[in-house]
Amino acid sequence: MKPSAIFSLKVEINVVLLGLTLMSFVMRMWRLEEPRGVVFDEFHFGKFINLYLRRTFFFDIHPPLGKLLLAGAGYLTDTNASFPFDRIGDDYPCDFPIWHLRFLPALCGSLLVPLVYLIMAEVGYSHWTALLAASLVLFDNALITQSRFILLDTILLFFTFFALLSFLKFRKIDRCFSLSWWLWMTSLGVSMTCAISVKYSSICTVSLICLIVVYDFWQLIGVKTLSLKTLLCHFLARLSLLNIFPLLMYIGIFWIHLSVLSKAGPHDNQMTSAFSASLEGGLSLITKGQPLSVVYGSQVTLRHTHNQMCWLHSHNQNYPFIYETGRGSSGQQQVTCYGFKDENNWWIVKDPRSSFIGVRDISKRIKNGDIVQLVHGKTGRVLNSHDVAAPMSPHFMEVSGYIDYNITIPEQSLWKVIILNAETEGDTWKALSSHVRFLHLNTSQYLRVTAQQLPAWGFFQFEVATDRGIQHEDNVWNVEEHQYAKVSETGDAVVDCQHVEPFDEGNILTFWGKFMELQMKMLTKSFEIQFEHRYRSSPLDWPLTQRGIAYWIHMESNMQIYLLGNPVTWCTATVCIPVFITILISLVIRRRRKCQDLTEDDWNRLVLTSVIFLGGWALNYLPYFLMERTLFLHHYLPALLCKIMLLAATCEWIHILILRTSAQRSIFTALVVVFFSSVLAAWHNLMPFTYGHTALTAEEIVSTKWMDTWAFLIQR
Amino acid sequence: MVRWDMNIINNKNIFCIPVLKMITLFAVVLASMATRFYKLSEPEHVCWDETHFGKMGSYYINRTFFFDVHPPLGKMLIGLSGVLSGYDGTFAFDKPGDSYNDKTYVGMRAFCALLGSAIAPLSFLTVLELTQSIPAGILAAAFIICDTGCLTLSQYILLDPILLFFIALSTYCLVKFYSVSHKPFHLSWWLWMAATGFSLACAFSVKFVGLFIILLAGATTVQDLWGLLGELTLTKMTLFRHLLARVVCLIFLPGLVYLIIFAVHLQVLNASGPGDAHFSSQFQSSLLGNNLYNTSMPRDVAYGSVITLRNHRAGGGLLHSHMHLYPEGFGPKQQQITTYSYKDENNNWLIKRADVEHDPSRPIQFVTHGDYVRLEHIQTARNLHSHEEPAPLTKQHFQVSGYGINGSGDMNDIWQVELINQNAGVRIQTVLSKIKLIHYNTGCVLYTSAKWLPKWGFEQREVTCNPDTRDSNSLWNVEDHVNPRLPNLSFQVLAPSFLEKFIESHIVMLQGNSELKPKAGEITSQPWQWPINYKGQLFSGGVKAAYTVYLLGNPIIFVGNLICLTVFLVLYVIWALLEKRGCTLTPKMKERCHSTFGVCCFLFIGWFFHYAPFYTMRRVLYFHHYFPAMLFNSMLSGVLLDFIFQLVEDFFSAKSRVNIYNSSIVISLSIIAHSFYLFHPLSYGITTSSFNTTSNMAGLHWMDSWEF
């Protein structure tokens, strides 16, 4: 072959790739600024961008990178954070740089097409196959729609599949420890971390890649020509670039996140007192300068540290003598946990040995294990517990503000202070930082919040009771607001509040503490999310595009955007999964019986295909059946990409393995062409719903409604 | 890929003498029986879940139909043992703590204890078969015999001893089957394979967690077939015969056994009982004493009839309403409409004409296909109502509520009755007609989703109006029908076939299982707590009782098991690394490692299959769910300890050989026995609280989380 022929071949490939990329850019960015209204989740992410720009703290269950990048775009274009993103469908003001904000997701979405092409080529498929896979991605309505708005999914997809590409490149390099080897491994580490830092769902693909890395290393161990030292180098290289570095980078992203969000905001209350006190404004305004050590005579509000956000509360109302269930109560004053700040949340820490409730000596700090009484500030009742069943949870004991009715129930109001984090925070009881449990001395039970809400007589506040169990979070409290009592009734010396040690807010919570708290909260919260949404769907609806999501509709006309996959692509790809599995199983069995159908290279390619594409599809799809959170169609997109690549791969396997004669092959090629034309037709028909650029009449919408379950909106 | 291979038989072991085997087996049986039967009748009151399973045993004896989330075999066996031991099924088993008085309950406990005592001998035999080492078997058996958890579980009327027995039996049969795999299609080969299939079916018929042992058997079978596939000497025909034999013995036979057990269950329970309302009207018509059995009620529904409406999906309930409103945030605050799986006054509805006021004195007019009707809830006098507001849970549907005062409402109360595939004028018949109720104003259809309303809806099921009128879950039938102006007729309801009943029972059971979710704020046992013996379950007694039984594993044994598991994993990784690097081991050592690790892998996978799936389960979990896994872990400990002791013996010089090996075995056994001696009060009764120094558990309250 002449050298020029090779050259021209190479140019041709690049033209295909280039053409695909260009088309992809055009199709994703055409009229990107339209519709000029808030579309679906832009409503959330827009708010997050605003909060970043105002540096106001918020809590979200997804990690911060995606939102940080979006906010970065906002920062660069000097977006003013005043647009409120109140409702889906609100129009953006004229000067709002919506094009710029939507650019990043569109860019990532566009790059998916060349990525898919390169991945297919890298696994070893022909350029025709790669072209097929990339064009299916190019003409998928769901991927187009998802790319065109301020959403995280395409960013996530880009990083995930870039990690996959890096991995394939890295795997192919024969010369270990060469520059490109290092580069691709670094790129794998970085893109992996980025993917996880956008959404945790990418953990499926990432763990698949990691498993193959481990497997490859295991094979490397078996190579007896390699010395132990070389193996160790291999191991250390992987450990540092694929474990330690990603971990550091992940923490670094959170560091940026937390240093940007330095001001108090609406989500403070979801975090512990120590966390919210570390933010500017908000709680820190109150706690600034408040004394640190709790002494006898301290006036405090006691916050329930974990889970339910509420403060220990009492008010001038008694428990009803007989509950609806027929059980009796002590009839003493109610003690509850209340979710809002209120004067009735103030308690005075009293020394049980004296009747004085002011501060005598601020140097006498309360230590771990000391006995206290808690007096309610407004009503003067003492926090009391006794062997009476709690109102909602009869297996716990009631907690009340003690009223002496001169009957047989004596006052049992001694509580032992147990500081949980005495080792790290010191043995004395400190405001904000000490987490304490209150042990009721007479009954050896702990003061806790139950998950029950009191009925109307308790104003729907949360029930407080005592419980024997120690090992749970619901009995942990911390002092939030704190002051020393200034008034003294008996004429004892009044403490000069100027001389108390100032509260050092710098030390309140280190970055590490904040990071850990945020991390724990994100992991536990994400399991709790279960709300009903009009457009939620079940994983069973996904493979055959049975359900979509209405993203946006014009105020007057039927112009609308509806997230929906290209039904031809999706259904065919779903059919291809059992077909591929059948081919795979029969090949595996034949190989076991020593029938040599495939060369060793082809066999490896088949194995790689099934692990990455089939395995990737399964790992990105099947876990959703176990999840109980609200699911949406766009959760299926990573699995969709794997599935599309599997579709193209199956075509090639059918072509080279099953079809023997050239006539068969021509027919098959013709079939693929027909299939692709119908993909184009479907794409074109659904275009109005993808771009939302033309208003259809009601009849046109009904005629496009190929499946009953598609819920297109029709204005009446 | 983990490999395991159970075919290695090492006959060189000096202990491998049949007589010695028999003697040890006898000793194991004796020890097992002695511990399980000691103080069997104490405490003489209902303990923990005996209240359920004892009660269900009684139901079998009385032949009354009930509903439970577990398959029937365990409870049937309990009932059978009750009959055989002279229990008459009259004790109520109301709540834990009820005294048995003079009722004969010991027979049922003895039966459970008998199966419970078979677990240790079966494990002994399994380990013996796997390793050919008697000391390994003894160790494994000792772990199980001396575990207070296994002991406690075996002493009461519970499903767990029965389940554990069948799991142990399946494992033993499976291992036996592989030990004869060198002579395929021989009689013993067939017998052991059939026995495996049979015991698998039994395990699955006691509780659905028997699925895990089926998974283990399935995995080993696939592994085995894969091996056969690689043997190129076998012809395709032989391979096919192998495959077919397994399909017959391990799939068809167990399926048949399972079906037969269900057939017996449905045959025995032929009288109406507390479980009726969970099932469809057709199902109920086959139960003696149910008012649908030999139906005697008016056949055609007329205006002014009082009816109950049952949803036609399997496990669908009765249309229900009560004096409570939908709360804030779940649509307009109108009266709730739900479906309910129990018979109740609040299920009664009055059927009225849509166009005229209801007047009982008008001449009888029957309801026909296409009529417009109103349905009035008798207890609250509100009409069934719907409007274009999102339903409480399924937001795509419309809310259905009770509306109006004293039966007068608005246009949104009008529903069109539609019979399936009928013409106008056809009357609606009790039970026989499948009807749809189409809302006149919005065109949606009365529907129930399988979703449970939260606490405000009393965990009854959501009723909505579904805009998609073709949904098959929108079919209803009239179940009870009262109309004093119409003559009561007897008419034949087509009773469902066995297969239909079988399928319906399963759907209802699965729904019941998914209902068992932890309630908000309830502290439930977590799988991570189980292997470390973090927290047990109170069986009897309590804080103030003088006599307490607490289900808790023997801490020494649990720690030992956990250590053995970790040591195995570490050793296995080291061994695999050595193999991979091609390091040289002596052939004897190599063979021993290979066989031991093969066996350990099998047992480890058994443990894993019985433990890991619980992490994905959302239902309420209990500590006793760990015991099948604990069984495998104990066998693994026995095998591993034996292996390690032999290694130590080899490592030291030849002259002290026997001493080191034997003394290690004896020391381990005595540690286990002593720990049992220490912790036996957990099972046989703790006399007073452990904070009290006079208690027989004084000083043994090792973890704060133990609640005795």
Tab-separated table of N, CA and C in Angstrom, chain B residues 349 403 461:
chain	number	residue	atom	x	y	z
B	349	TRP	N	-71.996	0.184	51.398
B	349	TRP	CA	-72.397	1.289	50.535
B	349	TRP	C	-73.833	1.080	50.080
B	403	TYR	N	-68.128	12.900	50.056
B	403	TYR	CA	-68.550	14.285	49.959
B	403	TYR	C	-70.049	14.372	50.164
B	461	ARG	N	-55.252	1.014	51.855
B	461	ARG	CA	-54.714	1.308	50.537
B	461	ARG	C	-55.419	2.444	49.824
